[in-house]
Amino acid sequence: MNFSPAGDPAKVAIITGAAQGIGRRTSELLAEAGFGLALIDRQSCAHVAPSADREELQGDLTDEMFLARCVDAVQQRWGRADVLVNNAGISLIAPAETVDASAFRRVLEVNLVAPFLLAKGFGALMLRQGEGSIINIASIAGLTGIADRSAYNASKHGLIGLTRTLAAEWGGHGVRVNAVCPGWVKTEMDHVDQASAAYVDADIIERVPMGRFASPDDIAHAVLFLAEPRQSGFINGHTLTVDGGWTADGSWQSLRLMHR
Ligand SMILES: NC(=O)c1ccc[n+]([C@@H]2O[C@H](COP(=O)([O-])OP(=O)(O)OC[C@H]3O[C@@H](n4cnc5c(N)ncnc54)[C@H](O)[C@@H]3O)[C@@H](O)[C@H]2O)c1
């Protein structure tokens, strides 16, 4: 499937955290669907969809000047923005009573303030076009409390609130804003979190009704669905959980495992 039939202007997707994990797989799928790509990350994205019509924007999302440069670069190269995937995020696993203000603020800057500023910058282009789709990668940690993740969970709850608010403000101008809420996904983030002895694979696998981690591909397909107006053109302000049933399941552990 190619999103842009011959003769149509190229459609452009901007993806943050594109160098690895969910962002990388999402970028690859969007490239296959025919989007031009603006790949934003503090790491190099040289290995991501190398044959696509693409631009790499390397820098830190907490740098407001860098964010403004990203919007300018897309405007100059393509003159439009069709999809923004606010995917980059950082985790912080620590008991709340040990988290200091600067660590808490850093998580909010990356996971919430940067998505807001990018939505504002690229949203202005979308509002002028009268169409666009913004997809915020939140988490099931944005829907429920999980111990030892005060800053992360607050940022993801905030991102869902931002999603709903922008959907209300911009839906009337053809700009849809939705969130995807993954459960635990096998990526570098999971690897780093497990290395800090926060949990092991079995903790997650036993908790998920479908008995496995999500893959980056599971999440990327949900993003592609929300990106594509022919698939999701009247979906706005929604939080799409991709968690194998985690948040739906109120069973106790032995009952859940009895149904495997
Ligand atoms: N992995 C999971 O289990 C899981 C579960 C739910 C939600 N999520 C969310 O999905 C998103 C992607 O997660 P992932 O597992 O692919 O993460 P990851 O750590 O594997 O990749 C994150 C990417 O974002 C980039 N990045 C981080 N901070 C940045 C900054 N300040 N400036 C520029 N780039 C920055 C990193 O360089 C990296 O390439 C995150 O928002 C995360 O919170 C992940």
Tab-separated table of C-alpha atoms and ligand atoms in Angstrom:
chain	number	residue	atom	x	y	z
A	1	MET	CA	0.000	0.000	0.000
A	2	ASN	CA	1.350	3.422	-0.893
A	3	PHE	CA	-0.213	6.359	0.880
A	4	SER	CA	0.567	8.856	-1.903
A	5	PRO	CA	-0.796	7.877	-5.286
A	6	ALA	CA	1.252	9.235	-8.217
A	7	GLY	CA	0.583	12.941	-8.703
A	8	ASP	CA	-0.408	13.647	-5.082
A	9	PRO	CA	1.996	15.772	-3.034
A	10	ALA	CA	4.317	13.681	-0.857
A	11	LYS	CA	2.923	13.070	2.598
A	12	VAL	CA	5.321	13.766	5.419
A	13	ALA	CA	5.658	12.088	8.811
A	14	ILE	CA	7.775	13.373	11.693
A	15	ILE	CA	8.863	10.777	14.237
A	16	THR	CA	10.734	11.446	17.489
A	17	GLY	CA	12.917	8.796	19.070
A	18	ALA	CA	13.315	7.283	15.607
A	19	ALA	CA	16.736	5.685	16.128
A	20	GLN	CA	15.574	2.519	17.893
A	21	GLY	CA	12.693	0.542	19.356
A	22	ILE	CA	9.126	1.637	18.648
A	23	GLY	CA	10.203	4.800	16.825
A	24	ARG	CA	12.470	2.936	14.445
A	25	ARG	CA	9.844	0.316	13.516
A	26	THR	CA	7.188	3.029	13.134
A	27	SER	CA	9.479	4.983	10.791
A	28	GLU	CA	10.077	1.891	8.665
A	29	LEU	CA	6.334	1.182	8.334
A	30	LEU	CA	5.535	4.806	7.486
A	31	ALA	CA	8.274	4.763	4.822
A	32	GLU	CA	6.771	1.571	3.338
A	33	ALA	CA	3.414	3.374	3.252
A	34	GLY	CA	4.976	6.138	1.140
A	35	PHE	CA	5.599	8.902	3.664
A	36	GLY	CA	8.609	11.196	3.552
A	37	LEU	CA	10.290	11.006	6.950
A	38	ALA	CA	11.735	13.556	9.347
A	39	LEU	CA	13.635	11.425	11.856
A	40	ILE	CA	14.309	13.147	15.176
A	41	ASP	CA	16.608	11.657	17.805
A	42	ARG	CA	19.651	12.527	19.893
A	43	GLN	CA	21.287	9.431	18.333
A	44	SER	CA	22.071	8.951	14.645
A	45	CYS	CA	19.207	7.582	12.517
A	46	ALA	CA	21.486	6.680	9.568
A	47	HIS	CA	20.326	3.030	9.706
A	48	VAL	CA	16.575	3.815	9.689
A	49	ALA	CA	14.725	3.436	6.360
A	50	PRO	CA	17.859	4.501	4.442
A	51	SER	CA	16.214	4.433	1.009
A	52	ALA	CA	13.238	6.618	1.997
A	53	ASP	CA	12.794	10.325	1.208
A	54	ARG	CA	14.145	11.342	4.595
A	55	GLU	CA	15.801	13.994	6.676
A	56	GLU	CA	17.671	13.352	9.911
A	57	LEU	CA	17.386	15.877	12.696
A	58	GLN	CA	19.811	15.002	15.473
A	59	GLY	CA	19.523	16.797	18.798
A	60	ASP	CA	17.977	16.829	22.240
A	61	LEU	CA	14.231	17.268	22.654
A	62	THR	CA	14.711	19.337	25.799
A	63	ASP	CA	16.389	22.037	23.687
A	64	GLU	CA	13.626	24.414	22.593
A	65	MET	CA	15.802	25.935	19.840
A	66	PHE	CA	16.363	22.460	18.392
A	67	LEU	CA	12.602	21.850	18.301
A	68	ALA	CA	12.081	25.113	16.414
A	69	ARG	CA	14.835	24.070	13.957
A	70	CYS	CA	13.029	20.749	13.362
A	71	VAL	CA	9.821	22.559	12.408
A	72	ASP	CA	11.753	24.933	10.108
A	73	ALA	CA	13.629	22.075	8.425
A	74	VAL	CA	10.402	20.224	7.582
A	75	GLN	CA	8.727	23.394	6.397
A	76	GLN	CA	11.662	24.211	4.104
A	77	ARG	CA	12.116	20.727	2.676
A	78	TRP	CA	8.504	19.643	2.159
A	79	GLY	CA	6.341	22.658	3.030
A	80	ARG	CA	3.867	20.427	4.882
A	81	ALA	CA	3.417	18.038	7.826
A	82	ASP	CA	0.855	15.223	7.725
A	83	VAL	CA	1.731	13.018	10.683
A	84	LEU	CA	3.581	13.752	13.917
A	85	VAL	CA	4.487	10.796	16.110
A	86	ASN	CA	5.587	11.993	19.548
A	87	ASN	CA	7.322	8.759	20.453
A	88	ALA	CA	10.563	9.597	22.289
A	89	GLY	CA	10.363	9.066	26.005
A	90	ILE	CA	12.514	8.245	29.012
A	91	SER	CA	11.714	6.149	32.037
A	92	LEU	CA	12.654	6.684	35.662
A	93	ILE	CA	12.171	3.845	38.119
A	94	ALA	CA	12.672	4.836	41.741
A	95	PRO	CA	10.576	5.113	44.910
A	96	ALA	CA	8.808	8.480	44.930
A	97	GLU	CA	10.445	9.564	48.179
A	98	THR	CA	13.898	9.384	46.512
A	99	VAL	CA	13.078	11.303	43.309
A	100	ASP	CA	14.453	14.852	43.309
A	101	ALA	CA	12.930	17.798	41.507
A	102	SER	CA	15.475	17.910	38.678
A	103	ALA	CA	15.007	14.227	37.787
A	104	PHE	CA	11.228	14.621	37.912
A	105	ARG	CA	11.400	17.736	35.705
A	106	ARG	CA	13.690	16.051	33.172
A	107	VAL	CA	11.102	13.278	32.617
A	108	LEU	CA	8.334	15.850	32.182
A	109	GLU	CA	10.497	17.877	29.741
A	110	VAL	CA	11.143	14.886	27.445
A	111	ASN	CA	7.830	13.043	27.797
A	112	LEU	CA	5.361	15.936	27.987
A	113	VAL	CA	6.776	19.408	27.263
A	114	ALA	CA	8.591	18.383	24.051
A	115	PRO	CA	5.488	16.632	22.637
A	116	PHE	CA	3.475	19.768	23.415
A	117	LEU	CA	5.972	22.084	21.705
A	118	LEU	CA	6.250	19.823	18.642
A	119	ALA	CA	2.456	19.512	18.440
A	120	LYS	CA	2.283	23.292	18.609
A	121	GLY	CA	4.929	23.781	15.904
A	122	PHE	CA	3.801	21.100	13.458
A	123	GLY	CA	0.150	21.590	14.438
A	124	ALA	CA	0.362	25.142	13.050
A	125	LEU	CA	1.281	23.680	9.634
A	126	MET	CA	-1.504	21.095	9.890
A	127	LEU	CA	-4.069	23.713	10.871
A	128	ARG	CA	-3.103	25.743	7.789
A	129	GLN	CA	-3.468	22.638	5.611
A	130	GLY	CA	-6.789	21.741	7.254
A	131	GLU	CA	-5.598	18.162	7.856
A	132	GLY	CA	-3.121	16.173	9.889
A	133	SER	CA	-2.737	13.441	12.472
A	134	ILE	CA	-0.790	13.698	15.723
A	135	ILE	CA	-0.090	10.474	17.567
A	136	ASN	CA	1.309	10.586	21.085
A	137	ILE	CA	2.939	7.434	22.405
A	138	ALA	CA	1.776	7.316	26.013
A	139	SER	CA	1.638	4.043	27.969
A	140	ILE	CA	-0.687	1.975	30.105
A	141	ALA	CA	1.232	3.891	32.802
A	142	GLY	CA	-0.831	6.852	31.586
A	143	LEU	CA	-4.049	5.040	32.510
A	144	THR	CA	-3.220	3.469	35.844
A	145	GLY	CA	-0.764	3.830	38.710
A	146	ILE	CA	2.314	1.598	38.791
A	147	ALA	CA	4.604	1.844	41.827
A	148	ASP	CA	8.081	3.431	41.581
A	149	ARG	CA	7.257	5.441	38.447
A	150	SER	CA	5.945	8.739	39.816
A	151	ALA	CA	7.485	11.035	37.182
A	152	TYR	CA	6.989	8.650	34.260
A	153	ASN	CA	3.359	7.925	35.116
A	154	ALA	CA	2.591	11.594	35.737
A	155	SER	CA	4.110	12.451	32.334
A	156	LYS	CA	2.086	9.796	30.528
A	157	HIS	CA	-1.172	10.754	32.299
A	158	GLY	CA	-0.391	14.327	31.260
A	159	LEU	CA	0.259	13.275	27.667
A	160	ILE	CA	-3.187	11.671	27.500
A	161	GLY	CA	-4.743	14.845	28.920
A	162	LEU	CA	-2.880	16.879	26.305
A	163	THR	CA	-4.083	14.497	23.581
A	164	ARG	CA	-7.728	14.930	24.550
A	165	THR	CA	-7.404	18.697	24.844
A	166	LEU	CA	-5.728	19.181	21.450
A	167	ALA	CA	-8.305	16.840	19.897
A	168	ALA	CA	-11.035	19.120	21.224
A	169	GLU	CA	-9.282	22.286	20.006
A	170	TRP	CA	-8.128	21.118	16.579
A	171	GLY	CA	-10.627	18.453	15.483
A	172	GLY	CA	-12.845	21.127	13.949
A	173	HIS	CA	-9.933	22.103	11.681
A	174	GLY	CA	-9.274	18.570	10.408
A	175	VAL	CA	-6.356	17.854	12.738
A	176	ARG	CA	-6.832	14.619	14.686
A	177	VAL	CA	-4.911	13.957	17.906
A	178	ASN	CA	-4.787	10.483	19.418
A	179	ALA	CA	-2.653	8.481	21.852
A	180	VAL	CA	-1.338	4.924	21.756
A	181	CYS	CA	-0.855	3.185	25.100
A	182	PRO	CA	1.526	0.253	24.846
A	183	GLY	CA	1.940	-2.322	27.569
A	184	TRP	CA	5.497	-3.598	28.069
A	185	VAL	CA	7.421	-3.700	24.792
A	186	LYS	CA	10.694	-5.524	24.071
A	187	THR	CA	13.013	-2.609	23.321
A	188	GLU	CA	16.216	-1.078	24.651
A	189	MET	CA	14.110	0.748	27.270
A	190	ASP	CA	12.930	-2.592	28.668
A	191	HIS	CA	16.500	-3.910	28.585
A	192	VAL	CA	17.814	-0.927	30.566
A	193	ASP	CA	14.903	-1.034	33.046
A	194	GLN	CA	15.389	-4.760	33.662
A	195	ALA	CA	19.127	-4.227	34.123
A	196	SER	CA	18.301	-1.972	37.087
A	197	ALA	CA	16.604	-5.062	38.592
A	198	ALA	CA	13.169	-3.443	38.452
A	199	TYR	CA	11.448	-6.588	37.118
A	200	VAL	CA	12.026	-9.716	35.042
A	201	ASP	CA	10.330	-11.062	31.897
A	202	ALA	CA	8.137	-13.483	33.895
A	203	ASP	CA	6.557	-10.600	35.878
A	204	ILE	CA	5.212	-9.128	32.668
A	205	ILE	CA	4.366	-12.334	30.832
A	206	GLU	CA	2.326	-13.645	33.784
A	207	ARG	CA	0.402	-10.346	34.055
A	208	VAL	CA	-0.599	-10.053	30.377
A	209	PRO	CA	-3.613	-12.171	29.345
A	210	MET	CA	-1.970	-12.825	25.971
A	211	GLY	CA	1.159	-14.069	27.743
A	212	ARG	CA	3.862	-12.060	26.000
A	213	PHE	CA	5.531	-8.682	25.623
A	214	ALA	CA	4.418	-6.402	22.792
A	215	SER	CA	6.827	-6.092	19.877
A	216	PRO	CA	7.738	-2.724	18.333
A	217	ASP	CA	5.825	-3.965	15.277
A	218	ASP	CA	2.587	-4.341	17.320
A	219	ILE	CA	2.804	-0.693	18.337
A	220	ALA	CA	3.924	0.588	14.930
A	221	HIS	CA	0.859	-0.923	13.224
A	222	ALA	CA	-1.439	0.885	15.671
A	223	VAL	CA	0.370	4.134	14.837
A	224	LEU	CA	0.023	3.483	11.103
A	225	PHE	CA	-3.719	2.950	11.580
A	226	LEU	CA	-4.088	6.309	13.355
A	227	ALA	CA	-1.849	8.018	10.773
A	228	GLU	CA	-3.934	6.967	7.798
A	229	PRO	CA	-7.148	9.026	7.374
A	230	ARG	CA	-8.731	6.337	5.210
A	231	GLN	CA	-8.478	3.942	8.173
A	232	SER	CA	-9.130	6.239	11.122
A	233	GLY	CA	-10.454	9.523	9.692
A	234	PHE	CA	-13.162	10.014	12.365
A	235	ILE	CA	-11.062	8.816	15.310
A	236	ASN	CA	-10.012	11.811	17.388
A	237	GLY	CA	-9.066	12.142	21.064
A	238	HIS	CA	-8.843	8.383	21.487
A	239	THR	CA	-6.385	6.410	23.599
A	240	LEU	CA	-5.690	3.115	21.870
A	241	THR	CA	-4.294	0.522	24.279
A	242	VAL	CA	-2.020	-2.085	22.718
A	243	ASP	CA	-1.367	-4.164	25.803
A	244	GLY	CA	-2.514	-7.740	25.140
A	245	GLY	CA	-5.426	-7.168	27.543
A	246	TRP	CA	-3.417	-5.941	30.583
A	247	THR	CA	-5.685	-3.018	31.503
A	248	ALA	CA	-8.877	-4.945	30.725
A	249	ASP	CA	-7.997	-7.796	33.061
A	250	GLY	CA	-8.971	-7.466	36.713
A	251	SER	CA	-8.421	-11.161	37.419
A	252	TRP	CA	-6.175	-12.222	40.264
A	253	GLN	CA	-2.966	-13.956	39.252
A	254	SER	CA	-3.962	-17.602	39.843
A	255	LEU	CA	-7.267	-17.072	37.978
A	256	ARG	CA	-5.462	-15.464	35.057
A	257	LEU	CA	-2.890	-18.251	34.882
A	258	MET	CA	-5.660	-20.891	35.078
A	259	HIS	CA	-6.875	-19.599	31.697
A	260	ARG	CA	-3.565	-20.092	29.896
B	1	LIG	N1	9.305	-0.192	25.947
B	1	LIG	C1	8.187	-0.210	26.648
B	1	LIG	O1	7.925	-1.172	27.379
B	1	LIG	C2	7.188	0.920	26.553
B	1	LIG	C3	5.913	0.723	27.143
B	1	LIG	C4	4.980	1.746	27.070
B	1	LIG	C5	5.310	2.941	26.451
B	1	LIG	N2	6.560	3.114	25.913
B	1	LIG	C6	6.843	4.408	25.311
B	1	LIG	O2	7.169	4.240	23.952
B	1	LIG	C7	8.087	5.235	23.544
B	1	LIG	C8	9.290	4.591	22.871
B	1	LIG	O3	9.839	3.657	23.765
B	1	LIG	P1	11.008	2.627	23.371
B	1	LIG	O4	10.821	1.456	24.257
B	1	LIG	O5	11.089	2.461	21.898
B	1	LIG	O6	12.260	3.480	23.932
B	1	LIG	P2	13.814	3.398	23.628
B	1	LIG	O7	14.495	3.861	24.870
B	1	LIG	O8	14.207	2.071	23.068
B	1	LIG	O9	13.972	4.508	22.479
B	1	LIG	C9	13.727	5.861	22.756
B	1	LIG	C10	14.390	6.713	21.707
B	1	LIG	O10	14.150	8.089	22.070
B	1	LIG	C11	15.362	8.802	21.997
B	1	LIG	N3	15.352	9.885	22.985
B	1	LIG	C12	15.153	9.758	24.322
B	1	LIG	N4	15.280	10.947	24.920
B	1	LIG	C13	15.564	11.845	23.950
B	1	LIG	C14	15.810	13.237	23.933
B	1	LIG	N5	15.838	13.962	25.075
B	1	LIG	N6	16.065	13.846	22.761
B	1	LIG	C15	16.085	13.128	21.603
B	1	LIG	N7	15.855	11.804	21.550
B	1	LIG	C16	15.599	11.167	22.714
B	1	LIG	C17	16.462	7.792	22.317
B	1	LIG	O11	17.721	8.189	21.796
B	1	LIG	C18	15.918	6.534	21.655
B	1	LIG	O12	16.341	6.400	20.314
B	1	LIG	C19	8.435	6.030	24.813
B	1	LIG	O13	7.662	7.204	24.879
B	1	LIG	C20	8.042	5.084	25.927
B	1	LIG	O14	7.723	5.776	27.120
B	1	LIG	C21	7.499	2.129	25.943
